[in-house]
Coordinates of C-alpha atoms in Angstrom, one line a residue:
M546 CA -17.1 24.4 -10.8
K547 CA -18.6 21.7 -12.9
V548 CA -18.5 18.3 -11.2
P549 CA -19.8 15.1 -12.9
S550 CA -22.3 13.0 -10.9
S551 CA -20.7 10.5 -8.6
L552 CA -23.0 7.8 -10.0
A553 CA -21.7 8.4 -13.5
I554 CA -18.1 8.4 -12.4
A555 CA -18.6 5.2 -10.4
A556 CA -20.0 3.5 -13.4
A557 CA -17.1 4.7 -15.5
F558 CA -14.6 3.7 -12.9
A559 CA -16.0 0.2 -12.7
A560 CA -16.1 -0.1 -16.5
S561 CA -12.4 0.7 -16.6
S562 CA -11.4 -2.3 -14.3
T563 CA -8.1 -3.6 -15.6
V564 CA -7.7 -7.1 -16.8
D565 CA -4.5 -8.8 -15.7
P566 CA -2.6 -5.7 -14.6
K567 CA 1.1 -6.1 -13.8
F568 CA 2.4 -7.3 -10.5
Y569 CA 3.9 -4.6 -8.4
G570 CA 7.2 -6.6 -8.3
I571 CA 8.5 -10.1 -8.8
N572 CA 11.5 -11.9 -7.2
Y573 CA 14.1 -13.2 -9.6
D574 CA 16.8 -15.9 -8.9
T575 CA 20.0 -15.4 -10.9
R576 CA 21.5 -18.7 -9.7
T577 CA 22.2 -21.8 -11.8
S578 CA 22.5 -24.2 -8.8
E579 CA 21.8 -24.3 -5.0
W580 CA 25.4 -23.3 -4.5
G581 CA 25.3 -20.2 -6.7
G582 CA 26.5 -19.4 -10.2
C583 CA 24.9 -16.9 -12.6
K584 CA 22.7 -17.3 -15.6
D585 CA 24.3 -16.3 -18.8
S586 CA 23.3 -13.2 -20.8
T587 CA 21.0 -15.0 -23.1
A588 CA 19.0 -16.6 -20.3
I589 CA 18.7 -13.4 -18.4
D590 CA 17.7 -11.5 -21.5
T591 CA 15.0 -14.1 -22.3
D592 CA 13.8 -14.1 -18.7
F593 CA 13.5 -10.3 -18.6
A594 CA 11.6 -10.2 -21.9
A595 CA 9.0 -12.5 -20.3
L596 CA 9.0 -10.6 -17.0
N597 CA 8.5 -7.3 -18.7
Q598 CA 5.0 -8.4 -19.6
L599 CA 4.1 -8.8 -15.9
T600 CA 6.0 -6.2 -13.9
G601 CA 8.2 -3.2 -14.0
R602 CA 10.2 -4.2 -10.9
I603 CA 12.3 -7.2 -10.0
R604 CA 14.1 -8.1 -6.7
I605 CA 17.3 -10.1 -6.6
Y606 CA 19.3 -11.7 -3.8
G607 CA 23.0 -11.5 -3.5
I608 CA 25.5 -9.1 -5.1
D609 CA 28.2 -10.4 -7.4
F610 CA 30.0 -7.8 -9.5
N611 CA 29.7 -9.5 -12.9
C612 CA 26.3 -11.1 -12.4
T613 CA 24.7 -8.0 -10.9
K614 CA 26.2 -5.7 -13.5
L615 CA 24.7 -8.0 -16.2
V616 CA 21.3 -8.0 -14.4
L617 CA 21.2 -4.2 -14.1
E618 CA 22.2 -3.6 -17.7
T619 CA 19.8 -6.1 -19.1
A620 CA 17.0 -4.8 -16.8
A621 CA 17.6 -1.3 -18.1
Y622 CA 17.3 -2.5 -21.7
H623 CA 13.9 -4.1 -20.9
G624 CA 12.6 -1.2 -18.9
L625 CA 12.8 -3.0 -15.5
K626 CA 14.0 -1.5 -12.2
V627 CA 15.9 -3.6 -9.7
W628 CA 15.8 -4.0 -6.0
L629 CA 19.3 -5.2 -4.9
G630 CA 19.9 -7.6 -2.1
M631 CA 23.1 -8.4 -0.2
S632 CA 23.4 -12.0 1.0
S633 CA 25.0 -11.3 4.4
E634 CA 24.6 -13.3 7.6
V635 CA 24.4 -12.3 11.3
G636 CA 27.8 -12.2 12.9
V637 CA 29.6 -13.3 9.8
D638 CA 31.7 -10.3 8.9
A639 CA 33.3 -11.9 5.9
S640 CA 30.0 -12.3 4.1
F641 CA 29.1 -8.7 4.5
Q642 CA 32.5 -7.4 3.5
S643 CA 32.5 -9.4 0.3
Q644 CA 29.1 -8.0 -0.6
M645 CA 30.1 -4.5 0.4
Y646 CA 33.2 -4.8 -1.9
A647 CA 31.0 -5.8 -4.8
L648 CA 28.6 -3.0 -4.2
T649 CA 31.4 -0.4 -4.2
K650 CA 32.8 -1.8 -7.4
L651 CA 29.4 -1.5 -9.1
V652 CA 29.2 2.1 -7.9
E653 CA 32.7 2.9 -9.2
A654 CA 31.7 1.3 -12.6
E655 CA 28.7 3.7 -12.7
T656 CA 26.4 0.7 -13.0
I657 CA 24.2 1.8 -10.1
N658 CA 22.1 4.9 -10.4
N659 CA 19.1 6.5 -8.7
D660 CA 16.8 5.7 -11.7
G661 CA 17.4 2.0 -12.2
V662 CA 17.9 0.8 -8.6
L663 CA 14.9 0.8 -6.3
G664 CA 16.8 0.2 -3.1
V665 CA 19.3 -2.0 -1.4
E666 CA 18.6 -4.5 1.4
V667 CA 21.7 -5.4 3.5
S668 CA 20.2 -8.8 4.4
S669 CA 17.2 -11.0 3.6
E670 CA 15.9 -13.1 6.5
A671 CA 19.4 -13.2 8.1
L672 CA 17.8 -12.6 11.5
H673 CA 15.3 -15.4 10.9
R674 CA 18.1 -17.8 9.9
Y675 CA 20.2 -16.9 12.9
Y676 CA 17.5 -16.7 15.7
V677 CA 15.0 -19.3 14.5
V678 CA 17.0 -22.0 12.8
G679 CA 20.6 -21.2 13.7
L680 CA 23.0 -20.2 16.4
G681 CA 20.6 -17.7 17.9
L682 CA 18.5 -20.4 19.3
T683 CA 21.1 -21.0 22.1
G684 CA 23.3 -17.9 21.7
G685 CA 21.0 -15.2 23.0
F686 CA 19.8 -12.2 21.1
S687 CA 22.7 -9.8 21.4
R688 CA 24.1 -10.1 17.9
H689 CA 21.2 -8.6 15.9
G690 CA 23.1 -5.3 16.2
T691 CA 25.6 -6.5 13.6
V692 CA 22.9 -6.3 11.0
L693 CA 22.0 -2.8 12.1
G694 CA 25.6 -1.9 11.8
D695 CA 25.7 -3.2 8.3
L696 CA 22.7 -1.1 7.5
R697 CA 24.3 2.1 8.7
T698 CA 27.5 1.3 6.9
V699 CA 25.8 0.8 3.5
R700 CA 23.5 3.8 3.9
S701 CA 26.4 6.1 4.9
Y702 CA 28.4 5.0 1.9
L703 CA 25.5 5.3 -0.6
R704 CA 24.5 8.7 0.7
S705 CA 28.1 9.9 0.3
Q706 CA 27.8 9.0 -3.3
D707 CA 24.5 11.0 -3.7
F708 CA 22.2 7.9 -4.0
T709 CA 18.8 8.6 -2.5
F710 CA 17.1 5.2 -2.8
P711 CA 16.2 3.4 0.5
V712 CA 18.4 1.0 2.4
V713 CA 16.6 -1.7 4.4
I714 CA 16.7 -4.9 6.3
T715 CA 14.3 -7.5 4.9
D716 CA 13.1 -10.1 7.3
T717 CA 10.1 -12.1 8.5
M718 CA 7.3 -10.3 10.3
D719 CA 8.2 -12.2 13.5
M720 CA 11.7 -10.8 13.4
Y721 CA 10.4 -7.2 13.2
T722 CA 8.2 -8.0 16.1
K723 CA 11.1 -9.4 18.1
F724 CA 13.3 -6.5 17.3
P725 CA 11.1 -3.4 17.2
K726 CA 14.1 -1.1 16.9
L727 CA 14.2 -2.1 13.2
Y728 CA 11.2 0.0 12.4
N729 CA 13.0 3.2 13.3
E730 CA 16.4 2.2 11.8
V731 CA 15.4 1.3 8.3
D732 CA 14.5 3.7 5.5
M733 CA 11.4 1.5 4.8
V734 CA 10.0 -1.5 6.5
A735 CA 10.5 -4.7 4.4
V736 CA 8.9 -7.9 5.5
N737 CA 8.3 -11.4 4.1
H738 CA 5.3 -13.6 4.8
F739 CA 4.1 -16.9 3.4
S740 CA 0.6 -18.1 4.4
F741 CA 1.5 -21.3 2.6
W742 CA 4.1 -22.3 5.2
E743 CA 1.6 -21.6 8.0
N744 CA -0.7 -24.3 6.6
K745 CA -3.5 -21.9 5.6
M746 CA -5.9 -22.9 2.8
A747 CA -5.4 -21.0 -0.4
Q748 CA -8.8 -19.3 0.0
E749 CA -7.7 -17.8 3.3
G750 CA -4.1 -17.2 2.4
A751 CA -4.3 -13.6 1.1
H752 CA -6.6 -12.4 3.9
F753 CA -4.4 -14.0 6.6
T754 CA -1.4 -12.2 5.1
F755 CA -3.4 -9.0 5.2
T756 CA -4.2 -9.4 8.9
R757 CA -0.5 -9.9 9.7
F758 CA 0.6 -7.1 7.4
Q759 CA -1.7 -4.5 8.9
E760 CA 0.0 -4.8 12.3
H761 CA 3.4 -4.1 10.8
Q762 CA 1.9 -1.3 8.6
F763 CA 0.7 0.5 11.7
L764 CA 4.1 0.1 13.4
A765 CA 5.8 1.3 10.3
K766 CA 3.6 4.4 10.2
R767 CA 4.4 5.2 13.8
A768 CA 8.1 5.1 12.9
G769 CA 7.3 7.5 10.0
N770 CA 8.0 4.8 7.4
L771 CA 6.4 3.1 4.4
I772 CA 6.2 -0.7 4.2
E773 CA 6.6 -3.3 1.4
L774 CA 6.0 -7.0 1.3
H775 CA 9.2 -8.3 -0.2
A776 CA 8.3 -11.9 -0.7
T777 CA 5.0 -13.8 -0.7
G778 CA 3.7 -16.6 -2.9
W779 CA 2.2 -20.1 -3.2
S780 CA 3.6 -23.4 -4.5
S781 CA 1.8 -25.2 -7.3
A782 CA 3.3 -28.6 -6.4
E783 CA 1.2 -29.4 -3.3
R784 CA -2.5 -29.7 -2.3
I785 CA -4.9 -28.8 -5.1
S786 CA -3.3 -27.8 -8.4
S787 CA -5.5 -24.7 -8.7
D788 CA -4.5 -23.4 -5.2
Q789 CA -1.7 -21.2 -6.5
G790 CA -4.1 -19.4 -8.9
V791 CA -6.6 -18.9 -6.1
F792 CA -4.0 -17.3 -3.7
T793 CA -2.5 -15.2 -6.5
R794 CA -5.9 -13.9 -7.6
D795 CA -6.8 -12.9 -4.1
L796 CA -3.4 -11.4 -3.5
R797 CA -3.5 -9.3 -6.6
N798 CA -7.0 -8.0 -5.8
L799 CA -5.9 -7.3 -2.2
A800 CA -2.8 -5.4 -3.5
A801 CA -4.9 -3.3 -5.8
R802 CA -7.5 -2.4 -3.2
Q803 CA -5.0 -1.8 -0.4
N804 CA -2.1 -0.4 -2.4
L805 CA -0.1 -3.2 -0.8
N806 CA 3.3 -3.2 -2.6
A807 CA 4.2 -6.9 -2.8
Y808 CA 7.0 -8.7 -4.6
Y809 CA 5.6 -12.0 -5.7
F810 CA 7.8 -15.1 -5.0
T811 CA 8.9 -16.0 -7.6
A812 CA 9.4 -15.5 -11.3
F813 CA 10.2 -19.0 -12.5
D814 CA 10.1 -22.5 -11.2
S815 CA 13.5 -23.7 -10.1
T816 CA 15.6 -26.1 -12.3
F817 CA 17.6 -27.3 -9.3
G818 CA 17.0 -28.7 -5.8
T819 CA 15.3 -31.9 -4.6
N820 CA 12.3 -30.4 -2.9
K821 CA 9.5 -30.1 -5.5
T822 CA 7.4 -27.9 -3.3
K823 CA 10.1 -25.3 -3.0
R824 CA 10.9 -25.5 -6.7
S825 CA 7.4 -24.8 -7.8
F826 CA 6.6 -21.2 -6.6
G827 CA 7.1 -19.7 -10.0
I828 CA 4.7 -17.7 -12.1
Y829 CA 6.3 -19.4 -15.1
D830 CA 7.4 -23.0 -15.3
V831 CA 11.0 -24.0 -16.0
N832 CA 10.3 -23.6 -19.8
R833 CA 9.1 -20.0 -19.3
N834 CA 5.5 -21.0 -20.0
I835 CA 3.1 -19.0 -17.8
K836 CA 1.1 -21.2 -15.7
L837 CA -2.5 -21.5 -16.8
N838 CA -3.9 -20.6 -13.4
M839 CA -2.2 -17.2 -13.5
G840 CA -4.7 -15.7 -16.1
L841 CA -6.6 -13.7 -13.5
R842 CA -8.8 -10.6 -13.5
V843 CA -8.2 -7.8 -11.0
Y844 CA -11.3 -5.7 -10.2
T845 CA -10.6 -2.0 -9.5
L846 CA -13.1 -0.5 -7.0
Y847 CA -14.3 3.1 -6.4
P848 CA -13.4 4.6 -3.0
V849 CA -16.2 6.4 -1.1
R850 CA -17.2 7.7 2.3
L851 CA -20.6 6.9 3.6
W852 CA -22.0 10.1 5.2
A853 CA -24.8 9.7 7.8
A854 CA -26.7 12.0 10.0
G855 CA -24.9 14.6 12.2
G856 CA -21.8 14.8 10.1
N857 CA -20.8 11.3 10.9
V858 CA -19.4 8.7 8.6
I859 CA -19.9 4.9 8.6
K860 CA -16.7 3.0 9.5
A861 CA -15.5 -0.5 10.1
Y862 CA -12.7 -1.5 12.5
G863 CA -9.5 -3.1 11.1
Y864 CA -7.3 -5.6 12.9
W865 CA -5.0 -3.1 14.6
N866 CA -5.5 0.0 16.7
T867 CA -3.7 3.3 16.7
D868 CA -2.4 2.5 20.2
D869 CA -0.5 -0.5 18.8
S870 CA -2.9 -3.1 20.2
A871 CA -4.9 -5.8 18.4
N872 CA -8.5 -4.8 17.8
K873 CA -10.9 -7.2 19.6
N874 CA -13.7 -6.5 17.1
P875 CA -12.2 -6.4 13.6
G876 CA -14.8 -5.7 11.0
R877 CA -17.4 -4.2 13.4
V878 CA -19.4 -1.5 11.8
Y879 CA -19.8 1.8 13.6
A880 CA -20.3 5.6 12.9
A881 CA -18.2 8.5 14.1
K882 CA -16.8 11.8 13.0
P883 CA -14.5 11.6 10.0
Y884 CA -10.7 11.4 10.3
I885 CA -9.0 14.8 10.5
G886 CA -5.9 13.4 12.3
P887 CA -3.4 12.7 13.3
P888 CA -3.4 10.3 15.0
G889 CA -6.3 8.3 13.6
N890 CA -7.3 5.6 11.2
L891 CA -8.3 6.9 7.8
D892 CA -8.9 3.4 6.4
D893 CA -11.7 2.8 8.8
E894 CA -14.0 5.2 6.9
I895 CA -12.9 4.4 3.4
W896 CA -15.2 2.0 1.6
Q897 CA -14.9 0.8 -2.0
W898 CA -17.9 0.5 -4.1
D899 CA -18.0 -2.6 -6.4
A900 CA -20.4 -1.4 -9.1
E901 CA -20.2 -4.7 -11.0
N902 CA -21.3 -6.8 -8.0
N903 CA -23.1 -4.1 -5.9
R904 CA -20.9 -4.6 -2.9
L905 CA -19.3 -2.3 -0.4
Y906 CA -15.8 -3.3 0.4
S907 CA -14.2 -2.2 3.8
T908 CA -10.7 -1.0 3.3
S909 CA -9.7 -1.5 7.0
S910 CA -11.0 -5.0 7.3
N911 CA -10.6 -6.4 3.8
M912 CA -14.2 -7.6 4.1
C913 CA -17.6 -6.7 2.6
L914 CA -20.7 -5.1 4.2
E915 CA -23.4 -7.7 4.9
S916 CA -26.9 -7.9 6.2
F917 CA -28.0 -11.3 7.4
G918 CA -30.8 -12.9 9.5
N919 CA -34.4 -14.1 9.3
G920 CA -37.1 -11.9 10.8
T921 CA -34.6 -9.4 12.1
Q922 CA -31.4 -8.4 10.3
T923 CA -27.9 -7.8 11.6
L924 CA -25.2 -5.6 9.9
R925 CA -21.6 -6.8 9.8
T926 CA -18.7 -7.3 7.5
S927 CA -17.6 -10.7 6.4
P928 CA -15.3 -12.3 3.7
C929 CA -16.3 -11.0 0.3
S930 CA -18.3 -13.3 -2.0
T931 CA -19.8 -12.4 -5.4
H932 CA -22.4 -15.1 -4.8
N933 CA -23.6 -13.9 -1.4
Q934 CA -26.9 -12.0 -1.8
N935 CA -26.6 -10.6 1.7
Q936 CA -23.6 -8.5 0.5
K937 CA -25.5 -6.9 -2.4
W938 CA -26.8 -3.4 -2.0
N939 CA -28.9 -0.8 -3.9
I940 CA -28.5 3.0 -3.6
V941 CA -32.1 4.3 -3.6
S942 CA -33.0 7.9 -3.1
G943 CA -30.3 8.6 -0.6
T944 CA -30.6 5.3 1.3
I945 CA -28.6 2.0 1.1
V946 CA -31.0 -0.9 0.7
S947 CA -30.1 -4.6 1.1
Q948 CA -30.8 -6.8 -1.9
N949 CA -31.5 -9.9 0.1
H950 CA -35.1 -11.0 1.0
A951 CA -35.5 -8.4 3.8
K952 CA -34.8 -5.3 1.7
F953 CA -33.9 -3.4 4.9
C954 CA -32.1 0.0 5.0
I955 CA -28.9 1.0 6.8
H956 CA -29.8 3.0 9.9
V957 CA -27.6 5.3 12.0
D958 CA -29.3 6.5 15.2
V959 CA -27.4 9.6 16.4
D960 CA -30.2 10.6 18.9
H961 CA -29.0 8.0 21.4
P962 CA -25.7 8.6 23.3
P963 CA -22.6 7.1 21.6
N964 CA -20.7 4.2 23.1
H965 CA -17.8 4.6 25.5
D966 CA -15.5 4.9 22.5
G967 CA -17.5 7.7 21.0
A968 CA -19.0 5.5 18.3
F969 CA -22.6 5.4 17.3
E970 CA -24.3 2.1 16.5
V971 CA -25.1 1.3 12.9
A972 CA -28.0 -1.1 12.3
I973 CA -30.2 -2.4 9.6
F974 CA -34.0 -1.8 9.9
P975 CA -37.1 -1.7 7.7
C976 CA -36.9 1.3 5.4
N977 CA -38.8 4.3 6.7
R978 CA -37.3 7.3 4.8
L979 CA -36.4 9.1 8.1
P980 CA -33.2 11.1 8.5
H981 CA -31.5 8.2 10.3
Q982 CA -31.5 6.2 7.1
E983 CA -30.2 9.0 4.8
I984 CA -26.8 7.9 3.7
S985 CA -24.8 9.7 1.1
L986 CA -22.0 7.9 -0.9
Q987 CA -19.4 10.5 -1.8
G988 CA -16.5 9.5 -4.0
T989 CA -13.1 10.5 -2.6
S990 CA -12.0 11.8 -6.0
F991 CA -14.7 14.6 -5.7
E992 CA -14.9 15.2 -2.0
P993 CA -13.2 18.5 -1.1
L994 CA -10.6 18.6 1.6
E995 CA -8.7 21.3 3.5
I996 CA -5.1 20.3 4.2
K997 CA -3.2 22.2 7.0
I998 CA 0.3 22.1 8.3
K999 CA 0.9 21.8 12.1
A1000 CA 3.9 24.1 12.3
H1001 CA 2.3 27.3 11.0
R1002 CA -1.4 26.3 10.9
G1003 CA -1.0 27.2 7.3
I1004 CA -3.4 26.0 4.6
L1005 CA -2.1 24.1 1.6
T1006 CA -2.5 26.5 -1.3
E1007 CA -1.9 26.4 -5.0
T1008 CA -0.3 29.7 -6.0
S1009 CA 0.5 30.4 -9.6
G1010 CA 1.3 26.8 -10.2
K1011 CA 3.4 26.5 -7.1
L1012 CA 2.6 24.6 -3.9
T1013 CA 2.5 27.0 -0.9
W1014 CA 1.0 27.3 2.6
Q1015 CA -0.9 30.4 3.7
T1016 CA -2.2 31.3 7.2
T1017 CA -5.4 33.0 5.8
H1018 CA -8.1 31.8 3.5
V1019 CA -8.1 33.2 0.0
K1020 CA -10.8 35.7 -0.8
G1021 CA -13.4 35.3 -3.5
R1022 CA -15.4 32.3 -4.5
R1023 CA -13.5 31.8 -7.7
N1024 CA -10.3 31.3 -5.6
L1025 CA -11.6 28.8 -3.2
G1026 CA -10.4 25.9 -5.3
R1027 CA -6.8 26.9 -4.7
Q1028 CA -7.1 25.8 -1.1
T1029 CA -9.3 22.9 -1.7
W1030 CA -8.0 19.4 -2.5
T1031 CA -9.1 15.8 -3.1
Y1032 CA -7.3 12.7 -2.1
N1033 CA -8.1 9.3 -3.6
P1034 CA -6.5 6.6 -1.4
V1035 CA -6.7 4.0 -4.2
T1036 CA -5.1 6.0 -7.0
Q1037 CA -3.1 7.9 -4.4
L1038 CA -3.6 11.2 -6.3
I1039 CA -3.8 14.6 -4.6
A1040 CA -5.7 16.9 -6.9
S1041 CA -6.3 20.6 -6.8
R1042 CA -9.9 21.8 -7.2
S1043 CA -8.8 25.0 -8.9
R1044 CA -9.8 23.7 -12.3
N1045 CA -12.7 21.8 -13.8
Y1046 CA -12.7 18.0 -13.4
E1047 CA -12.0 17.5 -17.1
N1048 CA -8.8 19.5 -16.7
Q1049 CA -7.9 18.5 -13.1
H1050 CA -4.2 18.8 -12.1
C1051 CA -2.5 16.7 -9.5
L1052 CA 0.5 17.2 -7.3
E1053 CA 3.7 15.8 -8.8
A1054 CA 7.3 15.3 -7.6
P1055 CA 9.4 14.9 -10.7
R1056 CA 12.7 14.2 -8.9
R1057 CA 13.8 12.2 -5.8
I1058 CA 16.0 14.7 -4.2
N1059 CA 15.9 16.7 -1.0
S1060 CA 14.3 20.2 -1.2
A1061 CA 12.9 19.4 -4.7
R1062 CA 10.3 21.7 -6.1
L1063 CA 6.8 20.3 -6.8
V1064 CA 4.7 20.9 -9.8
F1065 CA 1.1 20.4 -11.0
K1066 CA 0.3 18.3 -14.1
V1067 CA -2.8 16.8 -15.6
C1068 CA -3.8 13.9 -13.3
S1069 CA -2.6 10.5 -14.6
S1070 CA -1.2 7.2 -13.6
D1071 CA 2.3 8.6 -13.5
V1072 CA 4.1 7.2 -10.4
H1073 CA 5.5 10.7 -9.6
Q1074 CA 1.9 11.7 -8.7
K1075 CA 1.3 9.1 -6.0
W1076 CA 1.2 10.0 -2.3
V1077 CA 0.5 8.2 0.9
V1078 CA -1.2 9.8 3.9
N1079 CA 0.3 8.6 7.2
D1080 CA -2.7 8.9 9.6
I1081 CA -0.5 8.2 12.6
T1082 CA 2.2 10.9 12.3
G1083 CA 0.5 13.2 9.8
Q1084 CA 3.2 12.9 7.2
I1085 CA 2.3 12.8 3.5
H1086 CA 4.8 10.4 2.0
H1087 CA 5.7 10.2 -1.7
A1088 CA 4.6 6.7 -2.7
T1089 CA 7.5 5.9 -5.0
H1090 CA 10.2 8.4 -3.9
I1091 CA 10.6 6.3 -0.7
G1092 CA 11.9 8.3 2.2
F1093 CA 10.6 11.6 1.0
C1094 CA 7.6 13.7 2.4
L1095 CA 5.8 17.0 1.9
D1096 CA 7.6 19.7 3.9
G1097 CA 6.2 23.1 4.5
H1098 CA 9.2 25.3 4.7
K1099 CA 9.3 28.6 6.6
D1100 CA 9.6 30.5 3.3
G1101 CA 6.0 29.6 2.5
L1102 CA 6.8 27.0 -0.1
V1103 CA 6.1 23.3 0.2
Y1104 CA 9.0 21.0 -1.0
L1105 CA 9.8 17.3 -1.2
A1106 CA 12.2 16.6 1.7
W1107 CA 13.7 13.7 3.6
C1108 CA 11.0 12.4 5.9
D1109 CA 11.2 13.3 9.6
K1110 CA 8.2 12.3 11.7
N1111 CA 9.2 14.8 14.4
N1112 CA 9.4 17.8 12.1
P1113 CA 6.2 19.9 12.5
N1114 CA 6.7 21.1 9.0
Q1115 CA 5.8 17.6 7.8
Q1116 CA 2.8 17.1 10.1
W1117 CA -0.5 17.6 8.2
S1118 CA -4.2 17.4 9.0
I1119 CA -6.9 16.6 6.4
K1120 CA -10.4 17.8 7.0
P1121 CA -13.3 16.9 4.7
L1122 CA -15.4 19.9 3.6
R1123 CA -19.0 19.0 3.0
D1124 CA -20.9 20.5 0.1
D1125 CA -23.4 19.4 -2.6
M1126 CA -21.4 17.0 -4.9
G1127 CA -24.2 15.0 -6.3
G1128 CA -23.9 11.8 -4.2
I1129 CA -24.9 8.5 -5.5

């Protein structure tokens, strides 16, 4: 099969970096005052025309029949999808009942559908308001079960009406930590986090959010769920006027590299309220003028593995371990066998090559590979900087050479015993052209994988355009591509290698229903082709059909089905297959 060189593809990938891509989602306030009300149809229409330029998703808070109906109809006209939020409170049954009544009336009016609604949250920071600033400070912790009861009530009703979108509880990260039962109860983990309110500098805000988010991402994986950040942002009213732009730039780059689904808070500066700081979180000002500090470029990077001697790959630790403990050495560089999982940490071995700045970005740590020192050099990861020469690298004849004054090479000595954790040391030494310094950068879009199901030990196979599993390898070299796959963790595409790269087809789930058939179509940016590998449970989640996973049925076909982390038909292993792919 003809495969283009990884160097050519890396250059093409870097050249296609998107300028000002859309936000994943944006929060939108329908109110006209602190006490409620609803914007009129003209205001909402004008708002959505502006938001359509920046996102395809909005999140609202509070369900009122007339207002929410207007929002959903106007959003559909502008091509926007809506995440609905119920404004219920812990232990206040009347607030939930009024919201539930409005929801049922919207369903009866056929205003809600599986295409236009992204999901429903039964509360937003209700636990935080009760246990941190309200009655829960003195009243114990026994009443959080009321929110879980509301969740089950809403989900049961919506499922009875054949709605398949997720039902969640949105709250702060601290509340999910305090009540870990939430991870297993919700259809998707939904958290809020504001580095701004934790007195972080704008330059460190996005990275601090990432370190907090990664903990909850691991815990969500263990529960068999995906996770979204439902509110995060920065005010333009305080500190330095450019801080909002700095945080937003970093957040958008972080989201692009990590596939971190974040709803930015918020769409517009508020016209009401006396607190100027709280009023000034908008992307647009009160006159719908986009703030000048929002014109930001987002760099798309090229995901690779760094193959070293002995079949090992170079990795970097993140901030959280697979045993649900904090890592004591985040960012430490090491070498070990690749992930074939589960359980494991796939992100540890995924680097992203920044061809424009000659940097290697560590997915697990959100930092860049760096060589520093005087006479001797030390290898580490540190916060990324386009101006730091210690973070610039050249790929020369199968070695990775620093561009700082030392011009040393990355060195993996597999002849010495590994550390107690099975990891080999990765160092930086004068270049010597020996095997310990031979490093191959392999793009994940071209690196062949074998994907197996735990239940039957069957191999994922493309058979006459259908997705199947088979217990034996196909015969004949021409057929090998039918059982060989690639997975790009940035684009989230699973591609079959049964065709030439120019005609490559990807796995697609056209419909969000249980037992849905899967198809193969030419690889694209279509959201129906996006998948997320859960390296803790082995599930392969659909990225946008939230709550659905690949399921290898006993009939030999693979379907889209409701996710169940305990179902061996949904537990997959992914094994890299080494061959000559023309590394950089």
